[in-house]
mmCIF file of C-alpha atoms and ligand atoms in Angstrom:
data_model
loop_
_atom_site.group_PDB
_atom_site.id
_atom_site.type_symbol
_atom_site.label_atom_id
_atom_site.label_comp_id
_atom_site.label_asym_id
_atom_site.label_seq_id
_atom_site.Cartn_x
_atom_site.Cartn_y
_atom_site.Cartn_z
ATOM 1 C CA UNK A 123 32.958 -38.423 -74.751
ATOM 2 C CA UNK A 124 33.560 -38.211 -70.963
ATOM 3 C CA UNK A 125 33.596 -41.621 -69.298
ATOM 4 C CA UNK A 126 30.462 -42.408 -67.266
ATOM 5 C CA UNK A 127 31.091 -42.662 -63.524
ATOM 6 C CA UNK A 128 29.037 -45.050 -61.419
ATOM 7 C CA UNK A 129 26.994 -43.239 -58.803
ATOM 8 C CA UNK A 130 27.141 -45.996 -56.203
ATOM 9 C CA UNK A 131 29.309 -48.994 -55.509
ATOM 10 C CA UNK A 132 28.225 -51.701 -53.069
ATOM 11 C CA UNK A 133 31.214 -51.807 -50.669
ATOM 12 C CA UNK A 134 30.215 -55.300 -49.455
ATOM 13 C CA UNK A 135 30.618 -56.881 -52.900
ATOM 14 C CA UNK A 136 33.395 -59.433 -53.071
ATOM 15 C CA UNK A 137 36.442 -57.804 -54.600
ATOM 16 C CA UNK A 138 35.838 -54.632 -52.609
ATOM 17 C CA UNK A 139 36.178 -56.440 -49.277
ATOM 18 C CA UNK A 140 39.307 -58.436 -49.977
ATOM 19 C CA UNK A 141 41.641 -55.547 -49.249
ATOM 20 C CA UNK A 142 44.339 -55.472 -51.870
ATOM 21 C CA UNK A 143 45.847 -52.038 -51.443
ATOM 22 C CA UNK A 144 49.580 -51.853 -50.732
ATOM 23 C CA UNK A 145 50.791 -49.383 -48.085
ATOM 24 C CA UNK A 146 51.155 -45.802 -49.293
ATOM 25 C CA UNK A 147 54.638 -44.342 -49.401
ATOM 26 C CA UNK A 148 54.201 -41.366 -47.095
ATOM 27 C CA UNK A 149 56.954 -38.913 -46.341
ATOM 28 C CA UNK A 150 57.721 -38.822 -42.625
ATOM 29 C CA UNK A 151 57.484 -35.565 -40.717
ATOM 30 C CA UNK A 152 54.386 -34.222 -42.450
ATOM 31 C CA UNK A 153 50.914 -34.442 -40.867
ATOM 32 C CA UNK A 154 48.509 -36.608 -42.866
ATOM 33 C CA UNK A 155 44.815 -35.803 -43.273
ATOM 34 C CA UNK A 156 42.545 -38.349 -44.935
ATOM 35 C CA UNK A 157 39.096 -37.951 -46.483
ATOM 36 C CA UNK A 158 37.224 -41.254 -46.516
ATOM 37 C CA UNK A 159 35.092 -41.432 -49.675
ATOM 38 C CA UNK A 160 36.552 -38.274 -51.236
ATOM 39 C CA UNK A 161 34.817 -38.434 -54.680
ATOM 40 C CA UNK A 162 36.065 -35.246 -56.481
ATOM 41 C CA UNK A 163 38.163 -34.275 -53.425
ATOM 42 C CA UNK A 164 37.106 -30.605 -53.658
ATOM 43 C CA UNK A 165 37.389 -30.533 -49.881
ATOM 44 C CA UNK A 166 41.022 -31.705 -49.926
ATOM 45 C CA UNK A 167 42.041 -29.204 -52.621
ATOM 46 C CA UNK A 168 40.463 -26.413 -50.559
ATOM 47 C CA UNK A 169 42.093 -27.705 -47.364
ATOM 48 C CA UNK A 170 45.463 -27.677 -49.150
ATOM 49 C CA UNK A 171 44.924 -24.006 -50.045
ATOM 50 C CA UNK A 172 43.831 -23.270 -46.466
ATOM 51 C CA UNK A 173 46.689 -25.130 -44.759
ATOM 52 C CA UNK A 174 49.609 -26.197 -46.981
ATOM 53 C CA UNK A 175 51.523 -28.113 -44.277
ATOM 54 C CA UNK A 176 49.751 -31.511 -44.270
ATOM 55 C CA UNK A 177 49.605 -34.166 -46.940
ATOM 56 C CA UNK A 178 45.990 -34.770 -48.006
ATOM 57 C CA UNK A 179 44.933 -38.258 -49.063
ATOM 58 C CA UNK A 180 41.512 -39.199 -50.392
ATOM 59 C CA UNK A 181 40.411 -42.840 -50.188
ATOM 60 C CA UNK A 182 37.774 -43.660 -52.798
ATOM 61 C CA UNK A 183 36.125 -46.879 -53.984
ATOM 62 C CA UNK A 184 35.367 -45.578 -57.501
ATOM 63 C CA UNK A 185 38.587 -45.970 -59.502
ATOM 64 C CA UNK A 186 37.545 -43.385 -62.099
ATOM 65 C CA UNK A 187 37.232 -40.712 -59.401
ATOM 66 C CA UNK A 188 40.699 -41.602 -58.093
ATOM 67 C CA UNK A 189 42.142 -41.152 -61.576
ATOM 68 C CA UNK A 190 40.413 -37.774 -61.990
ATOM 69 C CA UNK A 191 41.601 -36.451 -58.628
ATOM 70 C CA UNK A 192 45.208 -37.419 -59.337
ATOM 71 C CA UNK A 193 45.019 -35.894 -62.829
ATOM 72 C CA UNK A 194 43.633 -32.680 -61.373
ATOM 73 C CA UNK A 195 46.396 -32.522 -58.739
ATOM 74 C CA UNK A 196 49.040 -33.017 -61.462
ATOM 75 C CA UNK A 197 47.412 -30.435 -63.779
ATOM 76 C CA UNK A 198 47.252 -27.837 -60.991
ATOM 77 C CA UNK A 199 50.688 -28.733 -59.643
ATOM 78 C CA UNK A 200 49.272 -29.468 -56.196
ATOM 79 C CA UNK A 201 51.743 -31.956 -54.733
ATOM 80 C CA UNK A 202 50.039 -32.194 -51.348
ATOM 81 C CA UNK A 203 46.790 -33.828 -52.576
ATOM 82 C CA UNK A 204 46.411 -37.375 -53.864
ATOM 83 C CA UNK A 205 43.709 -40.016 -54.064
ATOM 84 C CA UNK A 206 44.053 -43.727 -53.625
ATOM 85 C CA UNK A 207 41.706 -46.517 -54.646
ATOM 86 C CA UNK A 208 40.449 -48.455 -51.653
ATOM 87 C CA UNK A 209 37.537 -49.636 -49.576
ATOM 88 C CA UNK A 210 37.425 -47.668 -46.349
ATOM 89 C CA UNK A 211 36.048 -50.736 -44.548
ATOM 90 C CA UNK A 212 38.811 -53.083 -45.651
ATOM 91 C CA UNK A 213 41.945 -51.256 -46.731
ATOM 92 C CA UNK A 214 42.842 -48.657 -44.090
ATOM 93 C CA UNK A 215 45.200 -50.861 -42.011
ATOM 94 C CA UNK A 216 47.109 -51.700 -45.196
ATOM 95 C CA UNK A 217 47.202 -48.120 -46.473
ATOM 96 C CA UNK A 218 48.279 -46.266 -43.348
ATOM 97 C CA UNK A 219 50.654 -47.284 -40.545
ATOM 98 C CA UNK A 220 49.320 -47.280 -36.999
ATOM 99 C CA UNK A 221 49.287 -43.861 -35.288
ATOM 100 C CA UNK A 222 50.058 -42.000 -38.527
ATOM 101 C CA UNK A 223 46.980 -39.907 -39.425
ATOM 102 C CA UNK A 224 46.298 -36.506 -37.875
ATOM 103 C CA UNK A 225 42.692 -36.249 -38.986
ATOM 104 C CA UNK A 226 40.059 -38.338 -40.752
ATOM 105 C CA UNK A 227 37.184 -36.652 -42.564
ATOM 106 C CA UNK A 228 33.912 -38.408 -43.292
ATOM 107 C CA UNK A 229 32.183 -35.829 -45.451
ATOM 108 C CA UNK A 230 28.631 -36.727 -46.456
ATOM 109 C CA UNK A 231 29.023 -40.513 -46.618
ATOM 110 C CA UNK A 232 26.445 -42.393 -48.690
ATOM 111 C CA UNK A 233 23.276 -42.618 -46.542
ATOM 112 C CA UNK A 234 21.972 -45.974 -47.886
ATOM 113 C CA UNK A 235 18.438 -45.050 -46.812
ATOM 114 C CA UNK A 236 16.798 -48.501 -47.020
ATOM 115 C CA UNK A 237 17.014 -50.405 -43.742
ATOM 116 C CA UNK A 238 18.313 -53.556 -45.484
ATOM 117 C CA UNK A 239 21.175 -51.435 -46.886
ATOM 118 C CA UNK A 240 22.206 -49.887 -43.557
ATOM 119 C CA UNK A 241 24.981 -52.489 -43.294
ATOM 120 C CA UNK A 242 26.641 -50.785 -46.285
ATOM 121 C CA UNK A 243 27.089 -47.537 -44.334
ATOM 122 C CA UNK A 244 30.802 -46.940 -43.905
ATOM 123 C CA UNK A 245 30.859 -45.815 -40.288
ATOM 124 C CA UNK A 246 30.356 -48.736 -37.906
ATOM 125 C CA UNK A 247 32.076 -49.787 -34.637
ATOM 126 C CA UNK A 248 34.784 -51.714 -36.540
ATOM 127 C CA UNK A 249 35.724 -48.671 -38.607
ATOM 128 C CA UNK A 250 35.743 -46.481 -35.474
ATOM 129 C CA UNK A 251 38.238 -48.934 -33.892
ATOM 130 C CA UNK A 252 40.394 -48.859 -37.013
ATOM 131 C CA UNK A 253 40.343 -45.048 -37.063
ATOM 132 C CA UNK A 254 41.446 -44.912 -33.423
ATOM 133 C CA UNK A 255 44.360 -47.264 -34.127
ATOM 134 C CA UNK A 256 45.419 -45.207 -37.149
ATOM 135 C CA UNK A 257 45.167 -41.775 -35.521
ATOM 136 C CA UNK A 258 48.112 -40.056 -33.872
ATOM 137 C CA UNK A 259 47.517 -39.222 -30.182
ATOM 138 C CA UNK A 260 44.971 -36.359 -30.060
ATOM 139 C CA UNK A 261 44.212 -36.926 -33.745
ATOM 140 C CA UNK A 262 40.661 -36.163 -34.870
ATOM 141 C CA UNK A 263 37.676 -37.656 -36.657
ATOM 142 C CA UNK A 264 35.408 -35.122 -38.343
ATOM 143 C CA UNK A 265 32.013 -36.244 -39.674
ATOM 144 C CA UNK A 266 29.350 -34.263 -41.483
ATOM 145 C CA UNK A 267 26.074 -35.043 -43.228
ATOM 146 C CA UNK A 268 22.777 -33.383 -44.075
ATOM 147 C CA UNK A 269 20.932 -36.624 -43.216
ATOM 148 C CA UNK A 270 19.960 -36.420 -39.561
ATOM 149 C CA UNK A 271 19.373 -40.166 -39.198
ATOM 150 C CA UNK A 272 22.827 -40.961 -40.514
ATOM 151 C CA UNK A 273 24.427 -38.327 -38.275
ATOM 152 C CA UNK A 274 22.666 -39.826 -35.236
ATOM 153 C CA UNK A 275 23.946 -43.284 -36.190
ATOM 154 C CA UNK A 276 27.457 -41.858 -36.523
ATOM 155 C CA UNK A 277 27.162 -40.100 -33.160
ATOM 156 C CA UNK A 278 26.163 -43.335 -31.466
ATOM 157 C CA UNK A 279 29.122 -45.209 -32.974
ATOM 158 C CA UNK A 280 31.654 -42.494 -32.105
ATOM 159 C CA UNK A 281 30.315 -41.819 -28.587
ATOM 160 C CA UNK A 282 30.565 -45.541 -27.770
ATOM 161 C CA UNK A 283 34.216 -45.742 -28.844
ATOM 162 C CA UNK A 284 36.104 -45.420 -25.528
ATOM 163 C CA UNK A 285 39.259 -43.932 -27.066
ATOM 164 C CA UNK A 286 37.397 -40.972 -28.591
ATOM 165 C CA UNK A 287 36.049 -37.874 -26.885
ATOM 166 C CA UNK A 288 33.585 -35.404 -28.327
ATOM 167 C CA UNK A 289 35.376 -32.082 -28.857
ATOM 168 C CA UNK A 290 32.200 -30.064 -28.092
ATOM 169 C CA UNK A 291 30.731 -32.171 -25.247
ATOM 170 C CA UNK A 292 29.313 -35.710 -25.037
ATOM 171 C CA UNK A 293 26.415 -36.347 -27.437
ATOM 172 C CA UNK A 294 26.634 -32.870 -29.001
ATOM 173 C CA UNK A 295 26.870 -31.731 -32.612
ATOM 174 C CA UNK A 296 29.305 -29.045 -33.710
ATOM 175 C CA UNK A 297 27.203 -26.224 -35.175
ATOM 176 C CA UNK A 298 29.699 -24.630 -37.585
ATOM 177 C CA UNK A 299 32.479 -26.236 -39.560
ATOM 178 C CA UNK A 300 35.876 -25.345 -38.087
ATOM 179 C CA UNK A 301 37.266 -25.432 -41.658
ATOM 180 C CA UNK A 302 36.960 -22.963 -44.506
ATOM 181 C CA UNK A 303 37.100 -25.847 -46.996
ATOM 182 C CA UNK A 304 33.787 -27.180 -48.285
ATOM 183 C CA UNK A 305 33.192 -30.577 -49.884
ATOM 184 C CA UNK A 306 31.114 -30.710 -53.063
ATOM 185 C CA UNK A 307 28.135 -32.187 -51.185
ATOM 186 C CA UNK A 308 28.546 -29.576 -48.493
ATOM 187 C CA UNK A 309 28.373 -26.796 -51.084
ATOM 188 C CA UNK A 310 25.217 -28.357 -52.551
ATOM 189 C CA UNK A 311 23.624 -28.564 -49.090
ATOM 190 C CA UNK A 312 24.495 -24.961 -48.360
ATOM 191 C CA UNK A 313 22.978 -23.817 -51.669
ATOM 192 C CA UNK A 314 19.760 -25.666 -50.771
ATOM 193 C CA UNK A 315 19.943 -24.226 -47.234
ATOM 194 C CA UNK A 316 19.853 -27.694 -45.719
ATOM 195 C CA UNK A 317 21.064 -28.111 -42.155
ATOM 196 C CA UNK A 318 24.367 -29.937 -41.870
ATOM 197 C CA UNK A 319 25.019 -32.139 -38.832
ATOM 198 C CA UNK A 320 28.654 -32.108 -37.773
ATOM 199 C CA UNK A 321 30.599 -34.172 -35.258
ATOM 200 C CA UNK A 322 34.208 -33.863 -34.138
ATOM 201 C CA UNK A 323 36.034 -36.326 -31.889
ATOM 202 C CA UNK A 324 39.568 -36.444 -30.555
ATOM 203 C CA UNK A 325 41.609 -39.538 -29.758
ATOM 204 C CA UNK A 326 42.349 -39.735 -26.077
ATOM 205 C CA UNK A 327 45.279 -41.642 -24.601
HETATM 206 C C1 LIG B 658 28.045 -39.030 -51.166
HETATM 207 S S1 LIG B 658 29.680 -39.121 -51.758
HETATM 208 C C2 LIG B 658 30.482 -37.785 -50.859
HETATM 209 C C3 LIG B 658 31.710 -37.315 -51.538
HETATM 210 C C4 LIG B 658 32.496 -36.210 -50.819
HETATM 211 N N1 LIG B 658 33.025 -36.683 -49.561
HETATM 212 C C5 LIG B 658 31.653 -34.974 -50.614
HETATM 213 O O1 LIG B 658 31.316 -34.665 -49.454
HETATM 214 O O2 LIG B 658 31.336 -34.314 -51.630
HETATM 215 C C6 LIG B 658 30.321 -40.569 -50.929
HETATM 216 C C7 LIG B 658 31.588 -41.098 -51.579
HETATM 217 O O3 LIG B 658 32.094 -42.184 -50.813
HETATM 218 C C8 LIG B 658 32.517 -43.224 -51.689
HETATM 219 N N2 LIG B 658 32.442 -44.490 -50.942
HETATM 220 C C9 LIG B 658 31.332 -45.134 -50.533
HETATM 221 N N3 LIG B 658 31.648 -46.250 -49.843
HETATM 222 C C10 LIG B 658 33.008 -46.311 -49.813
HETATM 223 C C11 LIG B 658 33.944 -47.225 -49.244
HETATM 224 N N4 LIG B 658 33.525 -48.307 -48.568
HETATM 225 N N5 LIG B 658 35.264 -46.991 -49.415
HETATM 226 C C12 LIG B 658 35.692 -45.889 -50.118
HETATM 227 N N6 LIG B 658 34.850 -44.984 -50.660
HETATM 228 C C13 LIG B 658 33.530 -45.189 -50.510
HETATM 229 C C14 LIG B 658 31.538 -43.142 -52.840
HETATM 230 O O4 LIG B 658 32.027 -43.767 -54.013
HETATM 231 C C15 LIG B 658 31.363 -41.620 -52.982
HETATM 232 O O5 LIG B 658 32.323 -41.078 -53.846
#
């Protein structure tokens, strides 16, 4: 029988905030793109087909999903995609060296609708700072969600980070995805004809 996968994990629970991930062994000379909260990593597999040059890493807090992604990559012989277990809000500095990542993707992060749960949302000013420190110069942060409230929150965080500039213009959403790849949630939203709110920022000097 297939193993049951938890739908949600509270990232603030002790054990998820301690940060225990060792640094990844990444081959130098290859751009690195990272999806934060990758789940099935459909997006990364499609990105790898679209652009084979980078190495694609998914960071995911549900260990069972990490196992499945890595099994799928091995089964398909896709050497450029891997997933790693980690809490986006605690483990990034340990996982990736400073100025090493070409692009971060935040595809449809958990919305945590209840106000008392907003503190569990992954994107906050601390994470934005960490992303800036981990990005290569001119590296990008791409965010998308079909929850307008969450996208507005994300916009506020990213606009207020001085080392990031909005690729479209200040306080503007990007209408279409610049990528052919679609995450699983993105595909579901498109099937339901829900509007997707997208943001893209670039690290400035
Ligand atoms: C709504 S799903 C979106 C999955 C995928 N990005 C997509 O667009 O289809 C959010 C994912 O983020 C993961 N997640 C939530 N908080 C996390 C955290 N603090 N660190 C790592 N992963 C996290 C969840 O386990 C879940 O797999």
